[in-house]
Amino acid sequence: MKRNIIWALLLSPLFAFAQGEWNQKFEQLGTTLPTANTFRTASGAPGRDYWQQQADYKIVAELNDDNQSLTGRETITYFNNSPDQLSYLWLQLDQNMRSKSSDTPLITPNEMTSTMTGRDIQKVTQDYDFDGGFKISEVSDAAGQPLKHIINKTMMRVDLPKPLASGEQVTFNVAWSYNIQDRMELGGRSGYEYFPKDGNYLYTIAQWFPRMAVYDDVEGWQHKQFLGRGEFALEFGNYNVKLTVPSDFIVASTGTLQNENEVLTKTQRERFALAKKTYDKPVIIVTEAEARKAEASKAKGKKTWEYQAEDVRDFAFAASRKFIWDAQAVKLDTKTPLAMSYYPKEGNPLWEIESTKAVANTLKTYSKRTIEYPYPVAISVHSASIGMEYPMICFNYGRPEEDGSYTEAKRAGMIGVIIHEVGHNFFPMIINSDERQWSWMDEGLNSFVQSLAEKEHYPTKHRKRGDPYMMVDYMKGDKEGMRPIMTNSEQLLQFGNNAYGKPAAALSILRETIMGPELFDYAFKTYSERWAFKRPSPADFFRTMEDASAVDLDWFWKGWFYTTDHVDLSLSKVKWYKMDVPENEIENKAKKSKKAKISSGEQNQNLMDFASEAEIFSYLTVEEAAISSRQAEFRNKINDQDVQSANADRNFYELTFENKGGLVMPIILEWTYEDGSKEREYLPAEIWKKNENVVTKVFAKNKKVTNIVVDPNQETADVATENNVFPRVENNSRFDNFMNDGE
């Protein structure tokens, strides 16, 4: 009976609380991750039976500048590389988010306030005079015969006349049109910007054609509805696209221009050819003077621009008669892609100076950190109030004042967004994660590499994300306003912090503090190479980082990615000990006082401080230890006189650390000694394995310690630096200057 009572006590919540809660922070992720199989291995690499679908597109479309609409027709060839038989196909109709029947306004919370702007009221009433969404006019087979289909909001199911067997392909057609929205009024990732002073439009066009949904071994069909935030899951394929626009328009696009003789002047072609072999600075292909002339004359004819793109997961373009265009070649290890920028005169002089240079710098850094950039071009397009990415092309903000002036903050912000959006070519345009489900797999990884590119090419530029200290305010915030990183895109709170900042800071800590640059860089590059032009899941990333480094990181993924815990390691207690050395017991040793003084002990007596005198411990000889512990067999292992002699003058410091934030991390210590010298020490996170809440460790030092600091360079995003120091000080400002540097 007594035994049962003891077991009940041990298992009771009260006992667990008294002993310190054990949350299994160091247990392996195990069944949290999907079971490895022949498609995706336990190492994080694609398995021997890995497969993915392919979708090729031939598209003919026209952009109507008179009424801001687009009409198109596409032929899709879909390759079923899966082991499954498919009786229907799903296509994404993302423009339907703007249709009258969209769920997006219905699921968007809003509130009344004491003052309401016209835009605020429109968000409530949805009283927009805009007819959005795709108008599907045809879905037919290769012979032009109608195919049965059904539209469910932003998804369309096409029913096949007969099931598509594994290894087979099917070709079908879709015709559509839609009205392009005023992006400055209605928002969105694409649309148009109107310039009232010259009466022209600048179009940034994306999600503009019905696109195949993903079918894979993880989700089956990824046909989660598009509500606006969660981005896109797409299949790789080859594109041939013919775009008809006004004859004085310049078109920037995914892919390689196929008919430059038909759409560019002789002078422009010569400049374009020169740009392909110019590495030191951009070559202007369409000048500002030519762009100003075009926007004033407004030609009435039409031209068709033809582009070809291979092995891309999407296709986007921009078009305007306002475009200035420049380009330069970028020398990589084996390839020389073109970095290019398209911008209206309103972007100058800033864009002519900085944009293409930023594109080139991005390609250089990302190619080193991941894989060599495989595409022929990388394009930055300027339009106001946007930052959005597509294969080989992105749309970016950063507009000077009307007089051409700009602040350093404007310049830094523009460079940052260009690096970020061009960087998305790698995550997720090449390393093709599912954005609809996991925003952090593209935004977080990309923000991390962005910070490396900025440090390499713009070391004095203010950075927004990447360094751990930048996340302190968020991490110590109200947990009710947070979600774990491993949360679906549509359910995230504080989207920028959660999907961008926190994963980027986590990877920075992983690289700089936990793994070290050499191990991290190799593992990160291995992940990029393994999953280039494939579709990785979170488990593939987690497993590869461990597989290629031999570092057990399950505790790290669990804490940073699966919880909202924060880092708050407290140095809660320090005890100072010296050995009791009796007079004349050790040869050539001066008489030792049983108490030792330390100068700092006389200061800050009312705060946490070193004791004014060291505590004394007695040395237990081998004989004494053997008698008490019955371990006489070890008598000949230790020479007591040598040990006593070696440690007679040593200072022993017993440090007690508390994990107040819940997130276990390495303990980084900086010791300051009486002579002013400093020493750094690193304790791996595994020191918390036996007790996740409190740990005590003794350090032997030859010199007296006057100060101890935990995480002196703020490497771990610790939210409470005031409890990281010993002795305590009333107003701990050791990071004040660091935090206000701008870096």
Short mmCIF file of C-alpha atoms in Angstrom, two decimals, residues 299-725:
data_model
loop_
_atom_site.label_atom_id
_atom_site.label_comp_id
_atom_site.label_asym_id
_atom_site.label_seq_id
_atom_site.Cartn_x
_atom_site.Cartn_y
_atom_site.Cartn_z
CA ALA A 299 1.11 54.68 -80.30
CA LYS A 300 -2.08 52.98 -81.47
CA GLY A 301 -0.56 49.90 -83.15
CA LYS A 302 0.21 46.52 -81.59
CA LYS A 303 3.20 44.24 -81.19
CA THR A 304 3.52 40.66 -80.03
CA TRP A 305 6.41 39.75 -77.74
CA GLU A 306 7.30 36.05 -77.61
CA TYR A 307 9.01 34.49 -74.63
CA GLN A 308 10.26 30.96 -73.97
CA ALA A 309 10.94 29.63 -70.47
CA GLU A 310 12.05 26.16 -69.45
CA ASP A 311 11.77 24.40 -66.12
CA VAL A 312 9.86 27.15 -64.33
CA ARG A 313 6.95 26.86 -61.94
CA ASP A 314 5.16 30.05 -63.01
CA PHE A 315 5.18 32.90 -65.50
CA ALA A 316 4.70 36.65 -64.96
CA PHE A 317 5.34 39.84 -66.91
CA ALA A 318 5.25 43.62 -66.70
CA ALA A 319 4.39 46.02 -69.51
CA SER A 320 4.34 49.77 -70.01
CA ARG A 321 5.37 52.46 -72.46
CA LYS A 322 6.94 54.22 -69.49
CA PHE A 323 9.75 51.71 -69.03
CA ILE A 324 13.42 52.59 -68.97
CA TRP A 325 15.41 49.35 -69.33
CA ASP A 326 18.98 48.53 -68.35
CA ALA A 327 20.98 45.30 -68.08
CA GLN A 328 24.39 43.88 -67.26
CA ALA A 329 25.95 40.43 -67.31
CA VAL A 330 26.78 38.63 -64.05
CA LYS A 331 29.80 36.35 -63.93
CA LEU A 332 29.06 33.22 -61.92
CA ASP A 333 31.12 30.03 -61.84
CA THR A 334 29.78 28.55 -65.08
CA LYS A 335 26.94 30.85 -66.14
CA THR A 336 26.51 34.49 -67.10
CA PRO A 337 22.88 35.50 -66.53
CA LEU A 338 21.66 39.00 -67.25
CA ALA A 339 20.63 41.23 -64.34
CA MET A 340 18.02 43.66 -65.64
CA SER A 341 15.81 46.48 -64.39
CA TYR A 342 12.69 48.12 -65.84
CA TYR A 343 11.43 51.34 -64.26
CA PRO A 344 9.50 54.49 -65.13
CA LYS A 345 11.14 57.90 -64.96
CA GLU A 346 9.54 58.29 -61.53
CA GLY A 347 12.06 55.73 -60.26
CA ASN A 348 15.09 57.75 -61.26
CA PRO A 349 17.78 58.55 -60.34
CA LEU A 350 17.66 55.91 -57.62
CA TRP A 351 16.75 52.96 -59.81
CA GLU A 352 19.33 53.64 -62.49
CA ILE A 353 22.01 53.78 -59.78
CA GLU A 354 21.04 50.87 -57.55
CA SER A 355 18.53 48.37 -58.95
CA THR A 356 20.52 46.25 -61.39
CA LYS A 357 23.56 46.33 -59.11
CA ALA A 358 21.38 44.88 -56.33
CA VAL A 359 20.09 42.16 -58.68
CA ALA A 360 23.66 41.19 -59.59
CA ASN A 361 24.80 41.15 -55.96
CA THR A 362 21.87 38.94 -55.03
CA LEU A 363 22.69 36.38 -57.72
CA LYS A 364 26.31 36.21 -56.56
CA THR A 365 25.59 35.59 -52.88
CA TYR A 366 22.66 33.21 -53.35
CA SER A 367 24.57 31.20 -55.95
CA LYS A 368 27.33 30.62 -53.39
CA ARG A 369 24.95 29.72 -50.58
CA THR A 370 22.51 27.51 -52.51
CA ILE A 371 22.95 26.54 -56.16
CA GLU A 372 24.29 28.46 -59.12
CA TYR A 373 21.53 30.57 -60.61
CA PRO A 374 20.27 28.47 -63.54
CA TYR A 375 18.07 30.91 -65.48
CA PRO A 376 19.16 33.30 -68.26
CA VAL A 377 17.80 36.53 -66.68
CA ALA A 378 16.86 38.05 -63.34
CA ILE A 379 14.63 41.12 -63.53
CA SER A 380 13.64 43.87 -61.10
CA VAL A 381 10.60 45.94 -62.09
CA HIS A 382 9.68 49.15 -60.28
CA SER A 383 6.14 49.93 -59.25
CA ALA A 384 4.91 51.69 -56.13
CA SER A 385 4.09 49.95 -52.85
CA ILE A 386 4.85 46.38 -53.82
CA GLY A 387 7.33 43.59 -53.33
CA MET A 388 6.43 40.38 -55.12
CA GLU A 389 8.32 37.60 -56.86
CA TYR A 390 7.97 35.22 -59.79
CA PRO A 391 10.46 33.14 -61.80
CA MET A 392 13.13 35.45 -63.25
CA ILE A 393 11.07 38.59 -62.48
CA CYS A 394 9.94 40.55 -59.44
CA PHE A 395 8.05 43.78 -58.74
CA ASN A 396 9.59 46.20 -56.22
CA TYR A 397 8.92 49.49 -54.48
CA GLY A 398 11.33 52.35 -53.69
CA ARG A 399 10.23 55.60 -55.35
CA PRO A 400 12.10 58.88 -54.88
CA GLU A 401 10.34 62.20 -54.31
CA GLU A 402 9.05 64.04 -57.36
CA ASP A 403 12.23 66.12 -57.51
CA GLY A 404 14.33 62.93 -57.58
CA SER A 405 15.60 63.23 -54.02
CA TYR A 406 15.59 60.29 -51.64
CA THR A 407 16.72 59.48 -48.14
CA GLU A 408 19.20 56.82 -47.12
CA ALA A 409 16.28 54.95 -45.57
CA LYS A 410 14.51 54.94 -48.95
CA ARG A 411 17.64 53.66 -50.69
CA ALA A 412 18.20 50.97 -48.06
CA GLY A 413 14.56 49.88 -48.19
CA MET A 414 14.63 49.61 -51.98
CA ILE A 415 17.85 47.59 -51.99
CA GLY A 416 16.47 45.32 -49.28
CA VAL A 417 13.25 44.56 -51.14
CA ILE A 418 15.10 43.92 -54.43
CA ILE A 419 17.49 41.47 -52.76
CA HIS A 420 14.57 39.77 -51.05
CA GLU A 421 12.38 39.44 -54.13
CA VAL A 422 15.21 38.42 -56.47
CA GLY A 423 16.26 35.95 -53.77
CA HIS A 424 12.85 34.32 -54.07
CA ASN A 425 14.08 32.90 -57.37
CA PHE A 426 15.86 30.37 -55.18
CA PHE A 427 13.17 29.99 -52.50
CA PRO A 428 10.60 28.91 -53.72
CA MET A 429 10.96 29.31 -57.49
CA ILE A 430 13.73 26.70 -57.70
CA ILE A 431 13.62 24.99 -54.30
CA ASN A 432 9.90 24.61 -54.78
CA SER A 433 8.23 24.54 -51.36
CA ASP A 434 4.47 24.72 -50.85
CA GLU A 435 3.74 28.38 -50.09
CA ARG A 436 0.04 27.75 -49.67
CA GLN A 437 0.86 25.68 -46.60
CA TRP A 438 4.24 26.81 -45.23
CA SER A 439 5.12 30.49 -45.65
CA TRP A 440 8.31 30.16 -43.60
CA MET A 441 9.88 27.72 -46.07
CA ASP A 442 10.25 30.47 -48.64
CA GLU A 443 9.96 33.71 -46.67
CA GLY A 444 12.04 32.65 -43.68
CA LEU A 445 14.82 30.89 -45.57
CA ASN A 446 14.93 33.71 -48.09
CA SER A 447 15.06 36.41 -45.38
CA PHE A 448 18.00 34.59 -43.81
CA VAL A 449 20.04 34.43 -47.03
CA GLN A 450 19.00 38.02 -47.76
CA SER A 451 20.71 39.06 -44.51
CA LEU A 452 23.90 37.29 -45.64
CA ALA A 453 23.78 39.10 -48.99
CA GLU A 454 23.27 42.46 -47.29
CA LYS A 455 26.18 41.84 -44.92
CA GLU A 456 28.39 40.88 -47.84
CA HIS A 457 27.55 43.68 -50.27
CA TYR A 458 26.04 46.42 -48.07
CA PRO A 459 27.71 46.05 -44.67
CA THR A 460 26.65 49.49 -43.39
CA LYS A 461 23.05 49.22 -44.58
CA HIS A 462 20.31 49.02 -41.96
CA ARG A 463 18.84 45.52 -41.96
CA LYS A 464 15.31 44.60 -40.95
CA ARG A 465 15.71 40.88 -40.32
CA GLY A 466 18.23 38.12 -39.81
CA ASP A 467 20.07 39.08 -36.61
CA PRO A 468 18.68 37.49 -33.43
CA TYR A 469 18.45 40.72 -31.43
CA MET A 470 15.96 42.05 -33.98
CA MET A 471 13.40 39.51 -32.73
CA VAL A 472 13.63 40.29 -29.01
CA ASP A 473 10.59 42.61 -28.87
CA TYR A 474 8.47 40.07 -30.72
CA MET A 475 9.67 37.05 -28.75
CA LYS A 476 8.91 38.65 -25.38
CA GLY A 477 5.45 39.79 -26.49
CA ASP A 478 2.01 38.51 -25.60
CA LYS A 479 1.76 34.82 -26.51
CA GLU A 480 -1.92 35.33 -27.40
CA GLY A 481 -0.71 37.24 -30.43
CA MET A 482 1.62 34.49 -31.63
CA ARG A 483 1.50 31.18 -33.42
CA PRO A 484 4.29 28.62 -33.84
CA ILE A 485 6.25 28.92 -37.08
CA MET A 486 4.78 25.56 -38.10
CA THR A 487 1.35 27.08 -38.73
CA ASN A 488 -0.57 27.36 -41.98
CA SER A 489 -0.17 30.71 -43.77
CA GLU A 490 -3.78 31.79 -43.37
CA GLN A 491 -3.74 31.29 -39.58
CA LEU A 492 -0.55 33.16 -38.78
CA LEU A 493 -0.63 36.19 -36.53
CA GLN A 494 2.02 38.91 -36.97
CA PHE A 495 2.82 37.51 -40.39
CA GLY A 496 6.10 39.37 -40.91
CA ASN A 497 7.56 38.35 -37.57
CA ASN A 498 6.34 34.77 -37.78
CA ALA A 499 7.04 33.84 -41.40
CA TYR A 500 10.03 36.11 -42.09
CA GLY A 501 11.78 37.38 -38.98
CA LYS A 502 11.65 34.48 -36.53
CA PRO A 503 12.78 31.75 -38.97
CA ALA A 504 15.56 34.03 -40.26
CA ALA A 505 16.76 34.71 -36.72
CA ALA A 506 16.57 31.00 -35.89
CA LEU A 507 18.75 30.11 -38.87
CA SER A 508 21.22 32.83 -37.95
CA ILE A 509 21.52 31.37 -34.44
CA LEU A 510 21.88 27.92 -35.95
CA ARG A 511 24.71 29.10 -38.20
CA GLU A 512 26.62 31.44 -35.96
CA THR A 513 26.13 29.93 -32.50
CA ILE A 514 25.03 26.29 -32.59
CA MET A 515 26.46 24.60 -35.68
CA GLY A 516 29.14 27.04 -36.79
CA PRO A 517 29.39 28.46 -40.33
CA GLU A 518 31.30 25.53 -41.84
CA LEU A 519 28.85 22.82 -40.81
CA PHE A 520 25.79 24.98 -41.39
CA ASP A 521 26.84 26.21 -44.85
CA TYR A 522 27.54 22.70 -46.07
CA ALA A 523 24.22 21.36 -44.78
CA PHE A 524 22.24 24.32 -46.12
CA LYS A 525 23.84 23.99 -49.53
CA THR A 526 23.18 20.24 -49.46
CA TYR A 527 19.49 20.93 -48.84
CA SER A 528 19.43 23.41 -51.74
CA GLU A 529 21.15 21.02 -54.12
CA ARG A 530 19.03 18.03 -53.10
CA TRP A 531 15.75 19.87 -53.59
CA ALA A 532 16.50 22.19 -56.51
CA PHE A 533 13.64 21.81 -59.03
CA LYS A 534 11.88 19.51 -56.57
CA ARG A 535 9.27 20.04 -53.87
CA PRO A 536 10.65 19.80 -50.31
CA SER A 537 8.55 19.57 -47.16
CA PRO A 538 9.56 20.90 -43.71
CA ALA A 539 10.69 17.42 -42.70
CA ASP A 540 13.05 17.28 -45.68
CA PHE A 541 14.71 20.50 -44.51
CA PHE A 542 14.96 19.46 -40.87
CA ARG A 543 16.32 16.02 -41.72
CA THR A 544 18.84 17.24 -44.30
CA MET A 545 20.31 19.85 -41.95
CA GLU A 546 21.00 17.10 -39.42
CA ASP A 547 22.01 14.47 -41.97
CA ALA A 548 24.71 16.61 -43.56
CA SER A 549 26.15 17.93 -40.29
CA ALA A 550 25.93 15.16 -37.66
CA VAL A 551 24.34 17.69 -35.30
CA ASP A 552 21.20 16.57 -33.46
CA LEU A 553 18.84 19.51 -33.91
CA ASP A 554 15.47 18.04 -32.96
CA TRP A 555 15.47 20.08 -29.74
CA PHE A 556 16.06 23.21 -31.82
CA TRP A 557 13.28 22.55 -34.35
CA LYS A 558 10.89 21.67 -31.52
CA GLY A 559 11.56 24.86 -29.58
CA TRP A 560 11.85 27.42 -32.36
CA PHE A 561 9.40 26.01 -34.91
CA TYR A 562 6.75 24.14 -32.91
CA THR A 563 6.29 26.43 -29.87
CA THR A 564 5.98 30.10 -28.99
CA ASP A 565 8.54 29.82 -26.19
CA HIS A 566 11.20 32.48 -25.97
CA VAL A 567 14.79 32.64 -24.78
CA ASP A 568 15.34 33.96 -21.26
CA LEU A 569 18.32 32.34 -19.57
CA SER A 570 19.01 33.78 -16.14
CA LEU A 571 22.28 33.58 -14.26
CA SER A 572 20.45 33.31 -10.95
CA LYS A 573 23.19 32.37 -8.49
CA VAL A 574 26.97 32.45 -8.28
CA LYS A 575 29.00 30.87 -5.48
CA TRP A 576 32.74 31.30 -5.12
CA TYR A 577 34.84 28.56 -3.53
CA LYS A 578 38.48 28.05 -2.64
CA MET A 579 40.20 25.00 -1.27
CA ASP A 580 41.03 24.79 2.43
CA VAL A 581 44.81 24.45 2.46
CA PRO A 582 46.20 24.00 6.02
CA GLU A 583 49.51 25.66 6.87
CA ASN A 584 52.63 23.65 5.90
CA GLU A 585 50.53 20.90 4.29
CA ILE A 586 51.80 21.64 0.80
CA GLU A 587 55.45 22.22 0.03
CA ASN A 588 56.54 25.79 -0.81
CA LYS A 589 53.06 27.23 -0.28
CA ALA A 590 52.57 30.34 1.81
CA LYS A 591 50.11 30.30 4.65
CA LYS A 592 46.57 30.44 3.26
CA SER A 593 43.76 32.35 4.87
CA LYS A 594 40.53 30.39 5.12
CA LYS A 595 38.73 33.39 3.66
CA ALA A 596 39.59 35.14 0.38
CA LYS A 597 38.59 38.68 -0.52
CA ILE A 598 37.39 40.01 -3.88
CA SER A 599 37.27 43.72 -4.49
CA SER A 600 33.85 43.80 -6.13
CA GLY A 601 32.34 42.30 -3.02
CA GLU A 602 32.37 45.64 -1.29
CA GLN A 603 30.21 47.25 -3.99
CA ASN A 604 26.46 47.04 -4.63
CA GLN A 605 25.90 45.25 -1.34
CA ASN A 606 22.13 45.39 -1.75
CA LEU A 607 22.18 43.77 -5.19
CA MET A 608 23.11 40.30 -6.42
CA ASP A 609 26.86 40.29 -6.10
CA PHE A 610 29.82 38.08 -5.37
CA ALA A 611 30.23 37.09 -1.76
CA SER A 612 32.83 39.19 -0.03
CA GLU A 613 34.63 36.01 0.97
CA ALA A 614 34.99 32.68 -0.79
CA GLU A 615 33.41 29.63 0.75
CA ILE A 616 35.91 26.98 1.74
CA PHE A 617 35.76 23.33 0.74
CA SER A 618 37.91 20.60 2.23
CA TYR A 619 39.95 18.22 0.18
CA LEU A 620 39.08 14.53 0.67
CA THR A 621 42.09 12.27 0.18
CA VAL A 622 42.02 9.00 -1.70
CA GLU A 623 42.22 7.09 1.57
CA GLU A 624 39.33 9.02 3.08
CA ALA A 625 37.26 8.67 -0.07
CA ALA A 626 37.93 4.94 -0.24
CA ILE A 627 36.85 4.38 3.34
CA SER A 628 33.65 6.33 2.88
CA SER A 629 32.76 5.08 -0.55
CA ARG A 630 34.32 1.59 -0.48
CA GLN A 631 36.21 2.27 -3.71
CA ALA A 632 39.68 1.33 -2.65
CA GLU A 633 40.48 0.10 -6.15
CA PHE A 634 40.86 3.72 -7.26
CA ARG A 635 43.49 4.59 -4.64
CA ASN A 636 46.32 4.38 -7.11
CA LYS A 637 44.66 6.57 -9.74
CA ILE A 638 45.15 9.98 -8.10
CA ASN A 639 48.13 11.63 -6.48
CA ASP A 640 46.54 13.75 -3.76
CA GLN A 641 49.56 15.95 -3.30
CA ASP A 642 49.67 16.82 -7.00
CA VAL A 643 45.94 17.57 -7.15
CA GLN A 644 46.05 19.70 -4.02
CA SER A 645 49.11 21.54 -5.27
CA ALA A 646 47.54 22.22 -8.69
CA ASN A 647 44.31 23.58 -7.21
CA ALA A 648 45.53 25.35 -4.10
CA ASP A 649 45.26 28.79 -5.68
CA ARG A 650 42.31 28.06 -7.98
CA ASN A 651 38.96 29.79 -7.75
CA PHE A 652 35.93 27.58 -8.17
CA TYR A 653 32.71 29.24 -9.32
CA GLU A 654 29.42 27.40 -9.02
CA LEU A 655 26.92 28.97 -11.43
CA THR A 656 23.20 28.27 -11.39
CA PHE A 657 21.22 29.02 -14.54
CA GLU A 658 17.45 29.16 -14.89
CA ASN A 659 15.52 28.72 -18.12
CA LYS A 660 12.75 31.27 -17.60
CA GLY A 661 11.58 31.53 -21.21
CA GLY A 662 11.14 27.84 -21.99
CA LEU A 663 13.38 27.80 -25.06
CA VAL A 664 16.54 25.83 -24.32
CA MET A 665 19.68 27.29 -25.86
CA PRO A 666 23.44 27.02 -25.52
CA ILE A 667 24.94 28.99 -22.64
CA ILE A 668 27.54 31.47 -23.80
CA LEU A 669 29.63 32.96 -21.00
CA GLU A 670 32.03 35.87 -20.90
CA TRP A 671 34.30 35.99 -17.85
CA THR A 672 36.05 39.20 -16.80
CA TYR A 673 39.00 38.75 -14.48
CA GLU A 674 40.57 40.94 -11.84
CA ASP A 675 43.40 41.90 -14.20
CA GLY A 676 40.90 43.14 -16.83
CA SER A 677 41.30 40.21 -19.22
CA LYS A 678 38.29 38.39 -20.67
CA GLU A 679 37.51 34.81 -21.65
CA ARG A 680 34.55 33.28 -23.53
CA GLU A 681 33.13 29.85 -22.88
CA TYR A 682 30.42 27.92 -24.73
CA LEU A 683 28.18 25.24 -23.21
CA PRO A 684 26.07 23.28 -25.74
CA ALA A 685 22.29 23.28 -25.31
CA GLU A 686 22.47 19.65 -24.24
CA ILE A 687 23.52 20.85 -20.80
CA TRP A 688 19.75 21.17 -20.15
CA LYS A 689 19.01 17.53 -21.00
CA LYS A 690 18.58 16.31 -17.41
CA ASN A 691 16.74 19.40 -16.20
CA GLU A 692 15.12 21.79 -18.68
CA ASN A 693 14.52 24.46 -16.06
CA VAL A 694 17.56 24.75 -13.79
CA VAL A 695 21.15 23.66 -14.24
CA THR A 696 24.23 24.14 -12.07
CA LYS A 697 27.83 23.90 -13.24
CA VAL A 698 31.20 24.52 -11.60
CA PHE A 699 34.09 26.28 -13.35
CA ALA A 700 37.70 26.28 -12.15
CA LYS A 701 39.58 29.51 -12.84
CA ASN A 702 43.19 30.44 -12.18
CA LYS A 703 42.29 34.11 -11.84
CA LYS A 704 39.70 35.86 -9.75
CA VAL A 705 36.50 36.77 -11.56
CA THR A 706 34.97 40.22 -11.26
CA ASN A 707 32.14 39.94 -13.79
CA ILE A 708 30.17 37.26 -15.65
CA VAL A 709 27.88 37.85 -18.64
CA VAL A 710 25.61 35.33 -20.35
CA ASP A 711 25.23 35.80 -24.13
CA PRO A 712 27.47 38.88 -24.26
CA ASN A 713 26.93 39.56 -27.98
CA GLN A 714 23.19 38.84 -27.88
CA GLU A 715 23.47 35.83 -30.18
CA THR A 716 20.43 33.94 -28.92
CA ALA A 717 17.58 36.51 -28.88
CA ASP A 718 17.49 36.47 -25.08
CA VAL A 719 14.65 38.79 -24.11
CA ALA A 720 15.85 39.80 -20.62
CA THR A 721 19.50 40.82 -20.61
CA GLU A 722 19.27 42.30 -17.11
CA ASN A 723 19.38 38.81 -15.56
CA ASN A 724 22.34 37.74 -17.71
CA VAL A 725 24.96 39.58 -15.67
#
